[in-house]
CSV table of C-alpha atoms and ligand atoms in Angstrom, one decimal:
chain,number,residue,atom,x,y,z
H,1,MET,CA,9.0,-21.5,-40.4
H,2,GLU,CA,5.6,-19.5,-40.9
H,3,LYS,CA,4.2,-21.3,-38.1
H,4,LEU,CA,6.5,-18.7,-35.8
H,5,ALA,CA,4.3,-15.8,-37.2
H,6,ILE,CA,1.2,-17.2,-35.2
H,7,GLN,CA,2.7,-18.1,-32.4
H,8,GLY,CA,1.6,-14.9,-30.8
H,9,GLY,CA,-1.1,-13.2,-29.6
H,10,THR,CA,0.4,-10.9,-27.0
H,11,PRO,CA,3.7,-11.7,-26.0
H,12,VAL,CA,4.7,-13.2,-22.5
H,13,ARG,CA,6.0,-9.6,-21.4
H,14,ASP,CA,5.6,-6.3,-22.7
H,15,THR,CA,9.1,-5.4,-22.0
H,16,LYS,CA,12.2,-6.9,-23.5
H,17,ILE,CA,14.3,-8.9,-20.6
H,18,ASN,CA,17.8,-9.7,-21.5
H,19,TYR,CA,19.9,-12.7,-20.7
H,20,GLY,CA,22.2,-10.7,-18.7
H,21,HIS,CA,22.8,-7.3,-16.9
H,22,GLN,CA,25.2,-6.0,-14.2
H,23,TYR,CA,24.2,-4.5,-10.9
H,24,ILE,CA,25.6,-1.1,-9.6
H,25,ASP,CA,24.1,0.5,-6.6
H,26,GLU,CA,24.8,3.6,-4.5
H,27,ALA,CA,28.1,1.8,-2.7
H,28,ASP,CA,29.8,0.9,-6.3
H,29,VAL,CA,29.1,4.9,-7.2
H,30,ALA,CA,30.8,6.0,-4.3
H,31,ALA,CA,33.5,3.6,-4.0
H,32,VAL,CA,34.3,5.1,-7.8
H,33,ALA,CA,33.6,8.6,-6.9
H,34,ASP,CA,36.0,8.3,-4.2
H,35,VAL,CA,39.0,7.3,-6.0
H,36,LEU,CA,38.5,9.8,-8.5
H,37,ARG,CA,38.4,12.6,-5.6
H,38,ASN,CA,41.3,11.2,-3.6
H,39,GLY,CA,43.1,8.3,-4.9
H,40,ASP,CA,45.7,7.5,-7.5
H,41,LEU,CA,44.3,6.3,-10.5
H,42,THR,CA,46.8,3.6,-11.5
H,43,CYS,CA,48.9,1.6,-9.5
H,44,GLY,CA,47.6,2.7,-6.3
H,45,PRO,CA,46.4,1.2,-3.0
H,46,LYS,CA,43.1,-0.4,-4.5
H,47,ILE,CA,45.0,-2.6,-6.5
H,48,ALA,CA,46.9,-3.6,-3.8
H,49,GLU,CA,43.6,-3.9,-1.6
H,50,LEU,CA,42.0,-6.2,-4.6
H,51,GLU,CA,44.5,-8.3,-4.8
H,52,ARG,CA,44.5,-9.0,-1.1
H,53,ARG,CA,40.9,-9.0,-1.3
H,54,LEU,CA,41.1,-12.2,-4.0
H,55,CYS,CA,43.6,-13.9,-2.1
H,56,GLU,CA,41.1,-13.9,1.0
H,57,LEU,CA,38.1,-14.7,-1.1
H,58,THR,CA,40.0,-17.8,-2.8
H,59,GLY,CA,42.8,-18.9,-0.4
H,60,ALA,CA,45.5,-18.4,-3.0
H,61,LYS,CA,48.7,-17.0,-2.1
H,62,TYR,CA,48.9,-14.2,-4.8
H,63,ALA,CA,46.9,-12.6,-6.9
H,64,VAL,CA,47.8,-10.2,-10.0
H,65,ALA,CA,45.1,-7.7,-11.1
H,66,VAL,CA,44.9,-6.9,-14.8
H,67,SER,CA,43.0,-5.1,-17.2
H,68,ASN,CA,40.7,-7.9,-18.6
H,69,GLY,CA,40.0,-11.8,-18.3
H,70,THR,CA,41.8,-12.1,-21.8
H,71,ALA,CA,45.1,-10.3,-20.6
H,72,ALA,CA,44.8,-12.6,-17.7
H,73,LEU,CA,44.9,-15.6,-19.7
H,74,HIS,CA,47.8,-14.3,-22.1
H,75,ILE,CA,50.1,-13.4,-19.1
H,76,ALA,CA,49.4,-16.7,-17.4
H,77,CYS,CA,50.5,-18.4,-20.5
H,78,GLN,CA,53.3,-16.5,-20.8
H,79,THR,CA,54.7,-16.8,-17.6
H,80,ILE,CA,54.7,-20.4,-18.0
H,81,GLY,CA,56.8,-20.3,-20.9
H,82,VAL,CA,54.1,-21.3,-23.7
H,83,THR,CA,55.8,-20.8,-27.2
H,84,ALA,CA,56.3,-21.8,-30.8
H,85,GLY,CA,55.7,-25.4,-31.3
H,86,ASP,CA,53.7,-25.5,-28.1
H,87,GLU,CA,50.2,-27.1,-27.6
H,88,VAL,CA,47.5,-25.9,-25.3
H,89,ILE,CA,44.4,-28.0,-24.6
H,90,THR,CA,41.0,-26.1,-24.1
H,91,THR,CA,37.4,-26.7,-24.9
H,92,PRO,CA,35.6,-25.6,-28.3
H,93,ILE,CA,32.5,-24.5,-25.7
H,94,THR,CA,34.2,-21.2,-24.6
H,95,PHE,CA,34.9,-17.4,-25.6
H,96,ALA,CA,37.5,-17.4,-27.9
H,97,ALA,CA,40.1,-15.8,-25.5
H,98,SER,CA,40.4,-19.1,-23.9
H,99,ALA,CA,42.1,-20.6,-27.1
H,100,ASN,CA,43.3,-17.0,-28.4
H,101,CYS,CA,45.8,-17.0,-25.5
H,102,ALA,CA,48.0,-20.0,-26.9
H,103,LEU,CA,48.0,-18.4,-30.6
H,104,TYR,CA,49.2,-15.1,-28.8
H,105,CYS,CA,52.3,-16.8,-27.6
H,106,GLY,CA,52.8,-18.2,-31.1
H,107,ALA,CA,51.4,-22.0,-29.7
H,108,LYS,CA,48.4,-24.2,-31.2
H,109,PRO,CA,45.3,-24.5,-29.4
H,110,VAL,CA,44.1,-28.3,-29.5
H,111,PHE,CA,40.5,-28.7,-29.0
H,112,ALA,CA,39.2,-31.4,-26.4
H,113,ASP,CA,35.4,-32.7,-26.5
H,114,ILE,CA,32.9,-31.8,-23.6
H,115,ASN,CA,31.2,-34.0,-21.5
H,116,GLU,CA,27.7,-34.3,-23.0
H,117,ARG,CA,25.8,-33.7,-19.5
H,118,THR,CA,28.0,-31.5,-17.7
H,119,TYR,CA,29.2,-29.7,-20.7
H,120,ASN,CA,32.8,-28.9,-19.3
H,121,ILE,CA,35.9,-30.3,-21.1
H,122,ASP,CA,36.0,-33.8,-20.6
H,123,PRO,CA,39.1,-35.4,-19.1
H,124,ALA,CA,39.3,-38.4,-21.2
H,125,SER,CA,38.9,-36.4,-24.4
H,126,VAL,CA,42.1,-33.9,-22.9
H,127,ALA,CA,44.3,-37.3,-22.2
H,128,GLU,CA,43.6,-38.7,-25.6
H,129,LYS,CA,44.7,-35.3,-27.3
H,130,MET,CA,47.6,-35.0,-24.6
H,131,THR,CA,51.4,-34.9,-26.7
H,132,GLU,CA,55.1,-34.4,-25.8
H,133,LYS,CA,54.1,-30.9,-26.9
H,134,THR,CA,51.5,-30.4,-24.4
H,135,LYS,CA,52.3,-27.6,-22.3
H,136,ALA,CA,49.2,-26.5,-20.8
H,137,VAL,CA,45.6,-27.4,-20.3
H,138,VAL,CA,43.0,-24.2,-20.3
H,139,ALA,CA,40.2,-25.7,-18.5
H,140,VAL,CA,37.1,-23.3,-18.5
H,141,ASP,CA,34.5,-23.5,-15.8
H,142,TYR,CA,31.8,-23.3,-18.4
H,143,THR,CA,28.6,-21.6,-16.8
H,144,GLY,CA,30.4,-21.2,-13.2
H,145,GLN,CA,30.3,-24.9,-12.7
H,146,ALA,CA,33.8,-26.0,-11.8
H,147,ALA,CA,35.8,-27.9,-14.4
H,148,GLU,CA,37.0,-31.6,-13.4
H,149,LEU,CA,39.8,-30.2,-11.7
H,150,ALA,CA,41.3,-33.1,-9.7
H,151,PRO,CA,41.3,-35.6,-12.8
H,152,LEU,CA,42.5,-32.5,-14.9
H,153,LEU,CA,45.5,-31.8,-12.3
H,154,GLU,CA,46.6,-35.3,-12.4
H,155,LEU,CA,46.6,-35.8,-15.9
H,156,CYS,CA,48.7,-32.4,-16.2
H,157,ARG,CA,50.8,-33.8,-13.4
H,158,LYS,CA,51.3,-37.3,-15.4
H,159,ASN,CA,52.3,-35.2,-18.7
H,160,GLY,CA,54.5,-32.4,-17.3
H,161,ALA,CA,51.6,-29.5,-18.4
H,162,VAL,CA,50.3,-26.7,-16.2
H,163,LEU,CA,46.4,-26.3,-15.3
H,164,ILE,CA,45.3,-23.2,-16.4
H,165,GLU,CA,41.6,-22.5,-15.3
H,166,ASP,CA,39.5,-20.0,-16.8
H,167,ALA,CA,37.7,-19.0,-14.0
H,168,ALA,CA,35.7,-16.1,-16.1
H,169,HIS,CA,32.4,-17.8,-14.8
H,170,SER,CA,32.8,-19.0,-12.0
H,171,ILE,CA,33.9,-16.5,-8.9
H,172,GLY,CA,32.0,-17.8,-5.9
H,173,THR,CA,32.0,-21.4,-6.8
H,174,LYS,CA,33.8,-23.9,-4.9
H,175,TYR,CA,35.4,-27.4,-6.1
H,176,ASP,CA,35.4,-30.2,-3.0
H,177,GLY,CA,35.1,-27.3,-0.9
H,178,LYS,CA,37.6,-25.2,-1.8
H,179,PRO,CA,37.0,-21.9,-3.7
H,180,VAL,CA,38.1,-21.7,-7.3
H,181,GLY,CA,41.3,-19.8,-7.3
H,182,SER,CA,43.4,-22.1,-5.0
H,183,ILE,CA,43.0,-25.3,-7.0
H,184,ALA,CA,45.0,-24.9,-10.4
H,185,ASP,CA,48.4,-23.8,-11.3
H,186,LEU,CA,47.0,-21.0,-12.5
H,187,THR,CA,43.4,-19.5,-12.4
H,188,THR,CA,42.2,-16.3,-14.4
H,189,PHE,CA,38.9,-14.4,-13.5
H,190,SER,CA,37.2,-11.5,-15.9
H,191,PHE,CA,35.2,-8.5,-14.5
H,192,HIS,CA,33.3,-7.8,-17.8
H,193,PRO,CA,29.9,-6.2,-17.1
H,194,VAL,CA,28.2,-9.6,-18.1
H,195,LYS,CA,30.3,-11.6,-15.6
H,196,THR,CA,28.9,-12.3,-11.5
H,197,VAL,CA,31.0,-9.3,-10.5
H,198,THR,CA,32.5,-6.2,-13.0
H,199,GLY,CA,34.5,-3.4,-12.8
H,200,GLY,CA,33.6,-2.2,-16.3
H,201,GLU,CA,36.6,-4.2,-17.6
H,202,GLY,CA,38.9,-6.1,-15.5
H,203,GLY,CA,40.7,-9.3,-14.7
H,204,ALA,CA,42.9,-11.2,-12.3
H,205,VAL,CA,45.4,-14.2,-12.2
H,206,LEU,CA,45.6,-16.0,-9.0
H,207,THR,CA,48.4,-18.5,-8.2
H,208,ASN,CA,49.8,-20.4,-5.3
H,209,ASN,CA,53.4,-20.3,-6.7
H,210,ALA,CA,56.0,-17.6,-6.0
H,211,GLU,CA,57.9,-18.0,-9.3
H,212,TYR,CA,54.8,-18.1,-11.3
H,213,TYR,CA,53.8,-14.5,-9.0
H,214,LYS,CA,57.2,-12.8,-10.1
H,215,LYS,CA,57.0,-13.2,-13.7
H,216,LEU,CA,53.1,-12.4,-13.8
H,217,LEU,CA,54.2,-8.8,-12.4
H,218,LEU,CA,56.7,-8.8,-15.3
H,219,TYR,CA,54.6,-9.7,-18.0
H,220,ARG,CA,51.6,-7.2,-16.7
H,221,ALA,CA,53.8,-4.5,-17.1
H,222,HIS,CA,56.3,-4.3,-20.2
H,223,GLY,CA,58.5,-6.9,-18.9
H,224,ILE,CA,59.9,-4.0,-16.7
H,225,THR,CA,61.4,-4.7,-13.2
H,226,ARG,CA,63.0,-3.4,-10.1
H,227,ASP,CA,63.2,-6.7,-8.7
H,228,GLU,CA,66.6,-7.4,-7.2
H,229,SER,CA,66.3,-11.1,-8.3
H,230,LEU,CA,65.3,-10.5,-11.5
H,231,LEU,CA,67.9,-7.8,-13.1
H,232,GLU,CA,70.7,-9.1,-15.1
H,233,LYS,CA,73.1,-6.3,-15.0
H,234,GLU,CA,74.4,-4.0,-12.2
H,235,ARG,CA,71.8,-1.9,-10.6
H,236,GLU,CA,73.2,1.5,-11.3
H,237,GLY,CA,71.4,3.5,-8.7
H,238,ALA,CA,67.9,4.8,-7.3
H,239,TRP,CA,66.2,4.9,-10.5
H,240,TYR,CA,67.5,1.9,-12.3
H,241,TYR,CA,65.1,-0.4,-13.7
H,242,GLU,CA,65.5,-3.0,-16.7
H,243,GLN,CA,63.3,-4.4,-19.2
H,244,VAL,CA,64.0,-8.2,-19.4
H,245,ALA,CA,61.1,-9.7,-21.4
H,246,LEU,CA,58.7,-8.5,-23.6
H,247,GLY,CA,55.8,-7.8,-21.6
H,248,MET,CA,52.6,-5.6,-22.3
H,249,ASN,CA,50.8,-2.5,-20.8
H,250,TYR,CA,47.9,-5.2,-18.9
H,251,ARG,CA,47.5,-3.1,-15.9
H,252,MET,CA,44.1,-2.2,-14.3
H,253,THR,CA,43.4,1.2,-13.0
H,254,ASP,CA,42.4,1.8,-9.3
H,255,ILE,CA,38.8,3.4,-10.3
H,256,GLN,CA,37.8,-0.2,-11.9
H,257,ALA,CA,39.6,-2.0,-8.6
H,258,ALA,CA,37.5,0.1,-6.2
H,259,LEU,CA,34.6,-1.0,-8.4
H,260,ILE,CA,35.0,-4.6,-8.3
H,261,ILE,CA,36.2,-4.4,-4.4
H,262,SER,CA,32.3,-2.9,-3.7
H,263,GLN,CA,31.2,-5.2,-5.7
H,264,LEU,CA,33.1,-8.2,-4.3
H,265,ASP,CA,30.9,-6.8,-0.8
H,266,LYS,CA,27.8,-8.0,-2.4
H,267,LEU,CA,29.0,-11.4,-4.0
H,268,GLU,CA,27.3,-13.5,-1.5
H,269,ARG,CA,24.1,-11.9,-2.1
H,270,PHE,CA,24.6,-12.1,-5.7
H,271,SER,CA,25.6,-16.2,-5.3
H,272,GLU,CA,22.5,-16.8,-3.5
H,273,ARG,CA,20.2,-15.0,-5.8
H,274,ARG,CA,21.9,-16.8,-8.9
H,275,LYS,CA,21.5,-20.4,-6.8
H,276,TRP,CA,17.6,-19.4,-6.4
H,277,ILE,CA,16.9,-18.6,-9.7
H,278,VAL,CA,19.1,-21.7,-11.0
H,279,ALA,CA,16.8,-23.8,-8.6
H,280,ARG,CA,13.3,-22.4,-9.8
H,281,TYR,CA,14.3,-23.2,-13.4
H,282,ASN,CA,15.4,-26.5,-13.0
H,283,GLU,CA,12.5,-27.3,-10.9
H,284,ALA,CA,10.1,-25.9,-13.7
H,285,PHE,CA,12.1,-27.3,-16.8
H,286,ALA,CA,12.2,-31.0,-14.9
H,287,GLU,CA,8.4,-31.0,-16.0
H,288,ILE,CA,8.8,-30.5,-19.6
H,289,PRO,CA,10.6,-33.7,-21.5
H,290,GLU,CA,11.3,-31.4,-24.6
H,291,VAL,CA,14.3,-29.6,-22.8
H,292,THR,CA,16.9,-30.8,-20.7
H,293,VAL,CA,19.4,-29.1,-18.1
H,294,GLN,CA,22.8,-28.9,-17.5
H,295,GLU,CA,23.8,-31.7,-15.0
H,296,GLU,CA,25.9,-30.8,-12.0
H,297,ILE,CA,29.2,-32.9,-11.0
H,298,PRO,CA,29.0,-33.5,-7.1
H,299,GLU,CA,32.1,-31.3,-6.2
H,300,SER,CA,31.0,-28.4,-7.7
H,301,ASP,CA,29.0,-25.9,-5.4
H,302,THR,CA,28.3,-23.7,-8.5
H,303,THR,CA,27.6,-19.8,-8.7
H,304,ARG,CA,26.1,-20.0,-11.9
H,305,HIS,CA,26.7,-17.2,-14.3
H,306,LEU,CA,24.9,-18.6,-17.3
H,307,TYR,CA,21.7,-20.9,-17.1
H,308,ILE,CA,21.6,-23.0,-20.4
H,309,LEU,CA,18.6,-24.3,-22.0
H,310,ARG,CA,18.9,-27.4,-24.5
H,311,ILE,CA,16.2,-28.2,-26.8
H,312,LYS,CA,15.6,-31.7,-27.7
H,313,PRO,CA,15.4,-31.0,-31.9
H,314,GLU,CA,13.8,-34.7,-32.0
H,315,MET,CA,10.5,-33.9,-29.7
H,316,LEU,CA,9.9,-30.5,-31.4
H,317,THR,CA,8.6,-29.2,-35.3
H,318,VAL,CA,11.2,-26.4,-34.4
H,319,ASN,CA,15.1,-26.4,-34.3
H,320,ARG,CA,17.1,-24.1,-32.1
H,321,ARG,CA,17.4,-21.1,-34.2
H,322,GLN,CA,13.1,-20.9,-34.6
H,323,PHE,CA,13.0,-21.8,-30.7
H,324,PHE,CA,15.3,-18.6,-30.0
H,325,ASP,CA,13.0,-16.6,-32.4
H,326,ALA,CA,10.3,-17.8,-30.7
H,327,MET,CA,11.3,-16.7,-27.3
H,328,ALA,CA,12.4,-13.0,-28.7
H,329,ALA,CA,8.8,-13.1,-29.7
H,330,GLU,CA,7.7,-13.3,-26.3
H,331,ASN,CA,10.4,-10.3,-25.6
H,332,VAL,CA,12.8,-12.8,-23.7
H,333,CYS,CA,16.2,-12.4,-25.3
H,334,CYS,CA,18.2,-15.1,-25.1
H,335,ASN,CA,21.9,-15.5,-26.5
H,336,VAL,CA,24.0,-18.8,-27.5
H,337,HIS,CA,27.1,-19.2,-25.6
H,338,TYR,CA,28.9,-20.8,-27.6
H,339,ILE,CA,29.6,-21.0,-31.2
H,340,PRO,CA,32.3,-23.8,-31.2
H,341,VAL,CA,35.4,-21.4,-31.2
H,342,TYR,CA,37.1,-23.7,-33.9
H,343,TYR,CA,34.1,-22.6,-36.3
H,344,HIS,CA,35.5,-19.2,-36.4
H,345,PRO,CA,36.5,-18.2,-39.9
H,346,TYR,CA,40.0,-16.9,-38.4
H,347,TYR,CA,40.3,-20.6,-37.0
H,348,GLU,CA,39.0,-22.0,-40.4
H,349,LYS,CA,41.7,-20.4,-41.8
H,350,LEU,CA,44.5,-22.1,-39.7
H,351,GLY,CA,43.0,-25.2,-40.6
H,352,TYR,CA,40.7,-26.0,-38.2
H,353,GLN,CA,37.3,-28.0,-39.4
H,354,LYS,CA,34.2,-29.3,-38.2
H,355,GLY,CA,33.9,-32.7,-36.4
H,356,ILE,CA,37.2,-32.4,-34.3
H,357,CYS,CA,34.8,-32.3,-31.3
H,358,PRO,CA,31.2,-33.7,-32.5
H,359,LYS,CA,29.5,-33.8,-28.5
H,360,ALA,CA,30.3,-30.1,-28.3
H,361,GLU,CA,29.1,-29.6,-32.0
H,362,LYS,CA,25.9,-31.4,-31.3
H,363,LEU,CA,25.5,-29.1,-28.2
H,364,TYR,CA,25.9,-26.2,-30.0
H,365,GLU,CA,23.0,-27.0,-32.3
H,366,GLU,CA,20.6,-27.2,-29.2
H,367,ILE,CA,21.4,-24.5,-26.7
H,368,MET,CA,20.0,-21.1,-25.5
H,369,SER,CA,21.1,-19.2,-22.7
H,370,LEU,CA,18.3,-17.7,-20.5
H,371,PRO,CA,18.2,-14.5,-18.6
H,372,LEU,CA,20.1,-14.7,-15.1
H,373,TYR,CA,21.2,-12.2,-13.2
H,374,TYR,CA,21.0,-10.8,-10.0
H,375,ALA,CA,18.5,-8.0,-10.7
H,376,MET,CA,15.8,-10.1,-12.0
H,377,THR,CA,12.6,-10.3,-9.9
H,378,ASP,CA,10.6,-13.4,-9.1
H,379,GLN,CA,7.7,-12.3,-11.9
H,380,ASP,CA,11.0,-12.0,-14.5
H,381,VAL,CA,11.8,-15.6,-13.6
H,382,GLU,CA,8.4,-17.0,-14.2
H,383,ASP,CA,7.7,-14.8,-17.2
H,384,VAL,CA,10.8,-16.7,-18.8
H,385,ILE,CA,9.8,-20.2,-17.5
H,386,HIS,CA,6.3,-19.3,-19.1
H,387,ALA,CA,7.6,-18.3,-22.1
H,388,VAL,CA,9.6,-21.6,-22.7
H,389,LYS,CA,6.3,-23.5,-21.6
H,390,LYS,CA,4.6,-21.7,-24.1
H,391,VAL,CA,6.8,-22.1,-27.0
H,392,VAL,CA,7.5,-25.9,-26.2
H,393,GLU,CA,3.7,-26.1,-26.3
H,394,ASN,CA,3.4,-24.7,-29.6
H,395,TYR,CA,6.1,-26.6,-31.1
H,396,ARG,CA,5.8,-30.0,-29.4
H,397,LYS,CA,5.5,-32.9,-32.0
H,398,ASP,CA,2.5,-35.0,-32.6
H,399,GLY,CA,0.4,-31.7,-31.3
H,400,ARG,CA,0.5,-33.3,-27.6
S,1,PLP,C1,34.4,-13.1,-20.9
S,1,PLP,C2,35.2,-14.3,-21.0
S,1,PLP,C3,36.9,-14.3,-21.2
S,1,PLP,C4,37.5,-13.0,-21.3
S,1,PLP,O1,37.4,-11.8,-20.5
S,1,PLP,P1,37.4,-10.5,-20.8
S,1,PLP,O2,37.5,-9.7,-19.4
S,1,PLP,O3,36.3,-10.0,-21.5
S,1,PLP,O4,38.7,-10.3,-21.6
S,1,PLP,C5,37.4,-15.4,-21.3
S,1,PLP,N1,36.9,-16.4,-21.1
S,1,PLP,C6,35.6,-16.7,-20.9
S,1,PLP,C7,35.1,-18.2,-20.6
S,1,PLP,C8,34.6,-15.9,-20.8
S,1,PLP,O5,33.6,-15.8,-20.6
């Protein structure tokens, strides 16, 4: 431990760099200002325009904009009727929302292990955890790499389950040449500021299924409808509407929608830059035997949201925590994605215990997320690489 203090001298950078940051330009500011000056603030034309844009981008038939990615996961589960007694399979290496959506519906999250090379949910482990109670699989496109969607869809079809793709990380990614959003039964996006495209907050659900689409609209807004085909009683007049289910208020504002539309205009640029940074990192880290990088499946053409550096603790005199702190001492501020969901006290109290997913647990001990965002300069990228090399050289076993 003491050894960390002597690493230094001058840090690799004199200013801190964070693991992620939004990119906002004047076009974004103008788009928001235009809504404030001229527009409806909610339920207006920008929502419809955003939904059209998301359909164009992904090839999905329907899109429903909502207040955030968590709301998107919740109404996706409600729409397919997830309820008490059901099980929903997901990965522990995700943000808690991917599992919480099952709990919101009274169902039980079941954790399947990951593939130790791609870090995505392993279809073989999903197959083992499937029971007659499995209502859905929430497959996360971890870091932006598409999950193994074809085998997962096949498994779901065989077992009468629904595939929900949590694409919070993967807007812009393609699987087998098709954009995410058009493949799973339901796909959810998040527009939180750390994600590739932001609206401050925001989310969306995409589907090709018309019945699902109707229900998504219902659950987005209180379970209230004017849709003739959903009314249960006689329509009493032009003002008439009914609450036919217990929905929430998960609407997005037009202010957010305008910002997201303006950001989508830049998605190709965002995507190219992120791919370039990932390629540069991969090239640099390939020469360092003490670290490994995430493997890609050939089906995924990935717009990466997170870059995961995995250390090999057996080749170093430090563990992940010390490595992480040493990077911070170089002014490179990493993060860790993620603490396995079932390690959280709330989940422990529900009865989940360590040991459920050994590969995920091992991964958690060895990873950190390096800076990756559109506005990083080439020098920022080289600084991060330099910091990794410096820390590895300082703490390499056998003083090589
Ligand atoms: C960010 C994120 C969410 C939740 O999205 P919010 O918009 O923050 O509610 C869900 N799943 C994953 C994997 C995420 O990274």
